[in-house]
mmCIF file of C-alpha atoms in Angstrom:
data_model
loop_
_atom_site.group_PDB
_atom_site.id
_atom_site.type_symbol
_atom_site.label_atom_id
_atom_site.label_comp_id
_atom_site.label_asym_id
_atom_site.label_seq_id
_atom_site.Cartn_x
_atom_site.Cartn_y
_atom_site.Cartn_z
ATOM 1 C CA MET A 653 -25.217 38.848 -52.158
ATOM 2 C CA ALA A 654 -26.058 35.299 -51.208
ATOM 3 C CA ARG A 655 -28.263 34.425 -48.284
ATOM 4 C CA ILE A 656 -26.251 32.237 -45.889
ATOM 5 C CA ILE A 657 -28.157 29.499 -44.050
ATOM 6 C CA VAL A 658 -26.663 27.470 -41.213
ATOM 7 C CA VAL A 659 -28.242 24.116 -40.346
ATOM 8 C CA THR A 660 -27.394 23.579 -36.706
ATOM 9 C CA SER A 661 -28.217 21.779 -33.470
ATOM 10 C CA GLY A 662 -26.622 21.125 -30.125
ATOM 11 C CA LYS A 663 -26.876 17.350 -30.393
ATOM 12 C CA GLY A 664 -25.566 14.891 -32.967
ATOM 13 C CA GLY A 665 -27.724 12.456 -34.872
ATOM 14 C CA VAL A 666 -30.770 14.700 -35.294
ATOM 15 C CA GLY A 667 -30.597 14.922 -39.090
ATOM 16 C CA LYS A 668 -28.572 18.051 -39.849
ATOM 17 C CA THR A 669 -26.734 16.636 -42.861
ATOM 18 C CA THR A 670 -29.912 15.053 -44.231
ATOM 19 C CA THR A 671 -31.594 18.432 -43.774
ATOM 20 C CA SER A 672 -28.727 20.388 -45.350
ATOM 21 C CA ALA A 673 -28.763 18.171 -48.430
ATOM 22 C CA ALA A 674 -32.549 18.313 -48.742
ATOM 23 C CA ILE A 675 -32.803 22.080 -48.260
ATOM 24 C CA ALA A 676 -29.975 22.805 -50.683
ATOM 25 C CA MET A 677 -31.482 20.493 -53.298
ATOM 26 C CA GLY A 678 -34.922 22.003 -52.768
ATOM 27 C CA LEU A 679 -33.657 25.541 -53.285
ATOM 28 C CA ALA A 680 -31.736 24.485 -56.385
ATOM 29 C CA LYS A 681 -34.768 22.677 -57.812
ATOM 30 C CA LYS A 682 -36.706 25.916 -57.380
ATOM 31 C CA GLY A 683 -34.217 27.566 -59.727
ATOM 32 C CA HIS A 684 -31.913 29.201 -57.171
ATOM 33 C CA LYS A 685 -28.193 28.645 -57.659
ATOM 34 C CA THR A 686 -27.141 27.060 -54.375
ATOM 35 C CA ALA A 687 -23.924 25.901 -52.731
ATOM 36 C CA VAL A 688 -23.830 23.573 -49.733
ATOM 37 C CA ILE A 689 -20.706 23.352 -47.557
ATOM 38 C CA ASP A 690 -19.718 20.540 -45.204
ATOM 39 C CA PHE A 691 -18.181 22.067 -42.060
ATOM 40 C CA ASP A 692 -17.673 18.730 -40.300
ATOM 41 C CA VAL A 693 -13.931 18.454 -40.897
ATOM 42 C CA GLY A 694 -12.668 14.927 -40.266
ATOM 43 C CA LEU A 695 -16.135 13.345 -40.378
ATOM 44 C CA ARG A 696 -17.232 14.081 -43.937
ATOM 45 C CA ASN A 697 -20.752 12.797 -44.722
ATOM 46 C CA LEU A 698 -22.494 15.353 -46.911
ATOM 47 C CA ASP A 699 -20.836 13.986 -50.051
ATOM 48 C CA LEU A 700 -22.239 10.519 -49.264
ATOM 49 C CA ILE A 701 -25.811 11.744 -48.913
ATOM 50 C CA LEU A 702 -25.470 13.686 -52.170
ATOM 51 C CA GLY A 703 -23.853 10.724 -53.920
ATOM 52 C CA CYS A 704 -20.667 12.498 -54.996
ATOM 53 C CA GLU A 705 -18.068 10.878 -52.699
ATOM 54 C CA ARG A 706 -16.093 9.426 -55.631
ATOM 55 C CA ARG A 707 -15.859 12.820 -57.296
ATOM 56 C CA VAL A 708 -14.088 14.583 -54.411
ATOM 57 C CA VAL A 709 -10.627 15.772 -55.470
ATOM 58 C CA TYR A 710 -10.168 18.948 -53.429
ATOM 59 C CA ASP A 711 -12.016 20.041 -50.295
ATOM 60 C CA PHE A 712 -12.951 23.037 -48.150
ATOM 61 C CA ILE A 713 -9.597 23.062 -46.325
ATOM 62 C CA ASN A 714 -7.653 22.927 -49.606
ATOM 63 C CA VAL A 715 -9.471 26.083 -50.683
ATOM 64 C CA ILE A 716 -8.928 27.869 -47.348
ATOM 65 C CA ASN A 717 -5.190 27.029 -47.470
ATOM 66 C CA GLY A 718 -4.820 28.152 -51.090
ATOM 67 C CA GLU A 719 -3.977 24.615 -52.243
ATOM 68 C CA ALA A 720 -6.853 24.645 -54.736
ATOM 69 C CA GLY A 721 -9.198 27.164 -56.267
ATOM 70 C CA LEU A 722 -12.856 27.249 -55.344
ATOM 71 C CA ASN A 723 -13.888 26.154 -58.839
ATOM 72 C CA GLN A 724 -11.595 23.133 -58.549
ATOM 73 C CA ALA A 725 -13.184 22.010 -55.274
ATOM 74 C CA LEU A 726 -16.857 22.650 -56.036
ATOM 75 C CA ILE A 727 -18.742 19.602 -57.313
ATOM 76 C CA ARG A 728 -21.818 20.087 -59.480
ATOM 77 C CA ASP A 729 -24.651 17.833 -58.345
ATOM 78 C CA LYS A 730 -25.559 15.001 -60.699
ATOM 79 C CA ASN A 731 -29.310 15.547 -60.226
ATOM 80 C CA CYS A 732 -29.490 19.329 -60.485
ATOM 81 C CA ASN A 733 -27.098 21.665 -62.279
ATOM 82 C CA MET A 734 -28.064 24.544 -59.966
ATOM 83 C CA LEU A 735 -26.567 22.800 -56.921
ATOM 84 C CA TYR A 736 -22.862 22.648 -56.006
ATOM 85 C CA ILE A 737 -21.187 20.859 -53.093
ATOM 86 C CA LEU A 738 -18.033 21.904 -51.243
ATOM 87 C CA PRO A 739 -16.951 18.806 -49.267
ATOM 88 C CA ALA A 740 -15.084 18.711 -45.978
ATOM 89 C CA SER A 741 -11.670 17.150 -45.504
ATOM 90 C CA GLN A 742 -11.459 13.683 -43.979
ATOM 91 C CA THR A 743 -7.796 13.969 -43.033
ATOM 92 C CA ARG A 744 -7.372 17.424 -41.537
ATOM 93 C CA ASP A 745 -8.016 18.639 -38.011
ATOM 94 C CA LYS A 746 -10.858 21.044 -37.222
ATOM 95 C CA ASP A 747 -8.244 23.651 -36.306
ATOM 96 C CA ALA A 748 -7.547 23.968 -40.043
ATOM 97 C CA LEU A 749 -10.749 26.015 -40.236
ATOM 98 C CA THR A 750 -10.122 29.703 -39.627
ATOM 99 C CA GLN A 751 -12.584 32.568 -39.376
ATOM 100 C CA GLU A 752 -10.688 34.565 -41.986
ATOM 101 C CA GLY A 753 -10.488 31.604 -44.349
ATOM 102 C CA VAL A 754 -14.171 30.725 -44.005
ATOM 103 C CA GLY A 755 -15.142 34.346 -44.564
ATOM 104 C CA ARG A 756 -13.012 34.545 -47.689
ATOM 105 C CA VAL A 757 -14.615 31.426 -49.179
ATOM 106 C CA LEU A 758 -18.127 32.642 -48.353
ATOM 107 C CA ASP A 759 -17.410 36.040 -49.884
ATOM 108 C CA GLU A 760 -16.229 34.396 -53.088
ATOM 109 C CA LEU A 761 -19.248 32.090 -53.229
ATOM 110 C CA SER A 762 -21.586 35.030 -52.590
ATOM 111 C CA LYS A 763 -20.592 36.578 -55.895
ATOM 112 C CA ASP A 764 -22.070 33.698 -57.868
ATOM 113 C CA PHE A 765 -24.687 31.975 -55.680
ATOM 114 C CA GLU A 766 -28.103 32.974 -54.330
ATOM 115 C CA TYR A 767 -28.021 30.647 -51.313
ATOM 116 C CA ILE A 768 -25.196 29.069 -49.328
ATOM 117 C CA VAL A 769 -26.171 26.258 -46.960
ATOM 118 C CA CYS A 770 -23.679 25.508 -44.177
ATOM 119 C CA ASP A 771 -23.936 21.970 -42.775
ATOM 120 C CA SER A 772 -22.708 22.440 -39.209
ATOM 121 C CA PRO A 773 -21.189 19.771 -36.988
ATOM 122 C CA ALA A 774 -22.996 19.167 -33.710
ATOM 123 C CA GLY A 775 -22.158 20.940 -30.493
ATOM 124 C CA ILE A 776 -20.330 24.139 -29.719
ATOM 125 C CA GLU A 777 -16.802 23.412 -30.937
ATOM 126 C CA LYS A 778 -14.875 25.458 -33.494
ATOM 127 C CA GLY A 779 -16.424 24.042 -36.653
ATOM 128 C CA ALA A 780 -19.954 24.676 -35.388
ATOM 129 C CA ASN A 781 -19.120 28.223 -34.296
ATOM 130 C CA LEU A 782 -17.574 29.049 -37.674
ATOM 131 C CA ALA A 783 -20.527 27.543 -39.535
ATOM 132 C CA LEU A 784 -22.916 29.898 -37.760
ATOM 133 C CA TYR A 785 -20.680 32.984 -37.506
ATOM 134 C CA TYR A 786 -21.520 34.394 -40.946
ATOM 135 C CA ALA A 787 -25.132 33.154 -41.093
ATOM 136 C CA ASP A 788 -28.161 35.197 -42.039
ATOM 137 C CA ASP A 789 -30.656 32.429 -41.234
ATOM 138 C CA ALA A 790 -30.457 29.424 -38.907
ATOM 139 C CA PHE A 791 -32.423 26.203 -39.237
ATOM 140 C CA VAL A 792 -32.335 24.774 -35.706
ATOM 141 C CA VAL A 793 -32.851 21.027 -36.084
ATOM 142 C CA THR A 794 -34.108 19.071 -33.111
ATOM 143 C CA ASN A 795 -35.740 15.737 -32.326
ATOM 144 C CA PRO A 796 -38.786 15.643 -30.004
ATOM 145 C CA GLU A 797 -36.787 14.440 -27.000
ATOM 146 C CA ILE A 798 -35.773 16.536 -24.021
ATOM 147 C CA SER A 799 -31.978 16.233 -24.368
ATOM 148 C CA SER A 800 -32.098 17.292 -28.021
ATOM 149 C CA VAL A 801 -34.368 20.246 -27.264
ATOM 150 C CA ARG A 802 -32.227 21.352 -24.310
ATOM 151 C CA ASP A 803 -29.068 21.287 -26.437
ATOM 152 C CA SER A 804 -30.833 23.246 -29.182
ATOM 153 C CA ASP A 805 -31.776 25.864 -26.601
ATOM 154 C CA ARG A 806 -28.085 26.181 -25.781
ATOM 155 C CA MET A 807 -27.349 26.784 -29.468
ATOM 156 C CA LEU A 808 -29.842 29.638 -29.570
ATOM 157 C CA GLY A 809 -27.763 31.509 -27.013
ATOM 158 C CA ILE A 810 -24.665 31.061 -29.158
ATOM 159 C CA LEU A 811 -26.502 32.176 -32.309
ATOM 160 C CA SER A 812 -27.617 35.354 -30.584
ATOM 161 C CA SER A 813 -24.234 36.219 -29.071
ATOM 162 C CA LYS A 814 -21.363 34.854 -31.190
ATOM 163 C CA SER A 815 -22.348 35.643 -34.763
ATOM 164 C CA ARG A 816 -20.957 38.415 -36.940
ATOM 165 C CA ARG A 817 -24.379 40.044 -36.873
ATOM 166 C CA ALA A 818 -24.278 40.121 -33.062
ATOM 167 C CA GLU A 819 -20.775 41.584 -33.027
ATOM 168 C CA ARG A 820 -21.846 44.349 -35.427
ATOM 169 C CA ASN A 821 -25.168 45.007 -33.644
ATOM 170 C CA GLU A 822 -26.993 44.202 -36.865
ATOM 171 C CA GLU A 823 -30.372 42.548 -37.259
ATOM 172 C CA PRO A 824 -30.127 39.156 -35.508
ATOM 173 C CA ILE A 825 -29.886 35.863 -37.336
ATOM 174 C CA LYS A 826 -33.391 34.727 -38.313
ATOM 175 C CA GLU A 827 -34.016 31.475 -36.424
ATOM 176 C CA TYR A 828 -36.371 28.722 -37.553
ATOM 177 C CA LEU A 829 -37.402 25.449 -35.906
ATOM 178 C CA LEU A 830 -37.181 22.204 -37.856
ATOM 179 C CA LEU A 831 -38.554 19.244 -35.907
ATOM 180 C CA THR A 832 -37.273 15.920 -37.241
ATOM 181 C CA ARG A 833 -38.086 12.233 -36.612
ATOM 182 C CA TYR A 834 -41.549 13.199 -35.385
ATOM 183 C CA ASP A 835 -43.961 10.334 -34.714
ATOM 184 C CA ALA A 836 -47.487 11.522 -33.933
ATOM 185 C CA ASP A 837 -48.525 8.101 -32.603
ATOM 186 C CA ARG A 838 -45.701 8.095 -30.058
ATOM 187 C CA VAL A 839 -46.562 11.672 -29.087
ATOM 188 C CA ARG A 840 -50.150 10.563 -28.440
ATOM 189 C CA LEU A 841 -48.842 7.735 -26.222
ATOM 190 C CA GLY A 842 -46.649 10.148 -24.256
ATOM 191 C CA GLU A 843 -43.416 8.575 -25.481
ATOM 192 C CA MET A 844 -42.217 11.686 -27.277
ATOM 193 C CA LEU A 845 -42.467 15.451 -26.786
ATOM 194 C CA SER A 846 -45.309 17.115 -28.660
ATOM 195 C CA LEU A 847 -44.853 20.020 -31.050
ATOM 196 C CA GLU A 848 -46.372 22.283 -28.398
ATOM 197 C CA ASP A 849 -43.847 21.053 -25.803
ATOM 198 C CA VAL A 850 -40.926 21.825 -28.115
ATOM 199 C CA GLN A 851 -42.236 25.257 -29.098
ATOM 200 C CA GLU A 852 -42.853 26.157 -25.463
ATOM 201 C CA ILE A 853 -39.179 25.513 -24.703
ATOM 202 C CA LEU A 854 -37.595 26.994 -27.840
ATOM 203 C CA SER A 855 -40.111 29.696 -28.887
ATOM 204 C CA LEU A 856 -39.075 29.584 -32.555
ATOM 205 C CA GLU A 857 -40.996 30.021 -35.767
ATOM 206 C CA LEU A 858 -41.893 26.538 -36.999
ATOM 207 C CA LEU A 859 -40.527 25.954 -40.480
ATOM 208 C CA GLY A 860 -41.423 22.300 -40.730
ATOM 209 C CA ILE A 861 -42.051 18.891 -39.194
ATOM 210 C CA ILE A 862 -40.250 15.932 -40.726
ATOM 211 C CA PRO A 863 -41.982 12.673 -39.811
ATOM 212 C CA GLU A 864 -40.079 9.551 -38.848
ATOM 213 C CA SER A 865 -39.604 7.686 -42.121
ATOM 214 C CA LYS A 866 -37.606 4.730 -43.415
ATOM 215 C CA SER A 867 -37.253 6.625 -46.686
ATOM 216 C CA VAL A 868 -34.646 8.920 -45.089
ATOM 217 C CA LEU A 869 -32.242 6.030 -44.503
ATOM 218 C CA SER A 870 -33.002 4.493 -47.896
ATOM 219 C CA ALA A 871 -32.312 7.779 -49.685
ATOM 220 C CA SER A 872 -29.090 8.377 -47.745
ATOM 221 C CA ASN A 873 -27.800 4.905 -48.561
ATOM 222 C CA ALA A 874 -28.597 5.511 -52.224
ATOM 223 C CA GLY A 875 -26.791 8.874 -52.245
ATOM 224 C CA ILE A 876 -29.953 10.796 -53.094
ATOM 225 C CA PRO A 877 -31.422 13.638 -50.985
ATOM 226 C CA VAL A 878 -34.758 12.455 -49.596
ATOM 227 C CA ILE A 879 -36.507 15.560 -50.944
ATOM 228 C CA LEU A 880 -36.274 13.942 -54.385
ATOM 229 C CA ASP A 881 -38.431 11.058 -53.145
ATOM 230 C CA GLU A 882 -41.763 12.742 -53.772
ATOM 231 C CA LYS A 883 -43.704 9.648 -52.729
ATOM 232 C CA SER A 884 -42.323 9.656 -49.186
ATOM 233 C CA GLU A 885 -43.761 11.745 -46.367
ATOM 234 C CA ALA A 886 -40.276 12.947 -45.425
ATOM 235 C CA GLY A 887 -39.583 14.048 -48.991
ATOM 236 C CA ARG A 888 -42.848 15.974 -49.161
ATOM 237 C CA ALA A 889 -42.214 17.502 -45.743
ATOM 238 C CA TYR A 890 -38.815 18.852 -46.821
ATOM 239 C CA ALA A 891 -40.393 20.257 -49.994
ATOM 240 C CA ASP A 892 -42.887 22.072 -47.744
ATOM 241 C CA VAL A 893 -40.005 23.465 -45.669
ATOM 242 C CA VAL A 894 -38.310 24.939 -48.728
ATOM 243 C CA ALA A 895 -41.575 26.419 -49.969
ATOM 244 C CA ARG A 896 -42.271 28.070 -46.593
ATOM 245 C CA TYR A 897 -38.745 29.432 -46.377
ATOM 246 C CA LEU A 898 -39.216 31.044 -49.796
ATOM 247 C CA GLY A 899 -42.401 32.712 -48.612
ATOM 248 C CA GLU A 900 -45.118 30.365 -49.851
ATOM 249 C CA LYS A 901 -48.145 29.748 -47.639
ATOM 250 C CA VAL A 902 -48.061 26.007 -47.046
ATOM 251 C CA PRO A 903 -50.048 24.370 -44.217
ATOM 252 C CA HIS A 904 -48.180 22.140 -41.810
ATOM 253 C CA ARG A 905 -48.689 18.401 -42.242
ATOM 254 C CA PHE A 906 -47.753 15.215 -40.370
ATOM 255 C CA ILE A 907 -48.654 16.619 -36.951
ATOM 256 C CA GLU A 908 -51.628 14.358 -36.252
ATOM 257 C CA SER A 909 -51.463 10.571 -36.022
ATOM 258 C CA LYS A 910 -53.159 8.538 -38.713
ATOM 259 C CA PRO A 911 -56.171 6.444 -37.667
ATOM 260 C CA GLY A 912 -55.560 2.714 -37.862
ATOM 261 C CA PHE A 913 -57.639 0.406 -40.024
ATOM 262 C CA LEU A 914 -60.129 -0.495 -37.285
ATOM 263 C CA ARG A 915 -60.513 3.106 -36.190
ATOM 264 C CA ARG A 916 -61.169 4.168 -39.781
ATOM 265 C CA LEU A 917 -63.662 1.318 -40.175
ATOM 266 C CA PHE A 918 -65.597 1.906 -36.981
ATOM 267 C CA GLY A 919 -65.060 5.650 -36.603
ATOM 268 C CA GLY A 920 -63.013 5.562 -33.406
ATOM 269 C CA ARG A 921 -61.583 8.576 -31.651
ATOM 270 C CA LYS A 922 -58.721 10.372 -33.347
#
């Protein structure tokens, strides 16, 4: 059976789709056959970040409604043959998603894939609830700002109470913290919450810190997951996240600010 991962948050714009694409690609590059599903019906973006928007013929809703087979809708990634994308519909309403239909698609995917990554829309509406309902693991993505952290805290309550695991009194969804757009210099200046602040509020196992980086936008515009940019800090940080998730002991990076030129020259305080 596949392990189902939901990438979620309470607030939009924190990097869920970027994270979903990077995590899915990272797992696939490690040799694990992986599918990534876009649950954001009506606002499809995952296909853009993965550079397959012109190859979309059928989508998630077509499969749920029996208008296309799963093999017809799945798109094999151009950079890794172990990764497949199931895009969302741009023209349907979110009500087209049904719990039974989502479960049927996930069951079919589970026969052939090791990991299924569910890219959740923001908030607590139907698409987000269905993305997390069948999850085994949750990557809770948040920025180091109070409104983002507060909304993520709200999502934790939903994860613990509205999932299939909760309904069946099974082992709870395993929850991980992924802190994105982190800028250690701004933390030092008091302009941004620190890692300790965020962990004090959310009390989650830290899976990774993704530093603020222009490479994220550049990769997205190029239709390439940033994890493939091994020269960028963000790309290396996502590679660390995948390694930790798979059980490797990888130290956390990008927490401390870098000393400026004069501080390095004269040995100033860090």
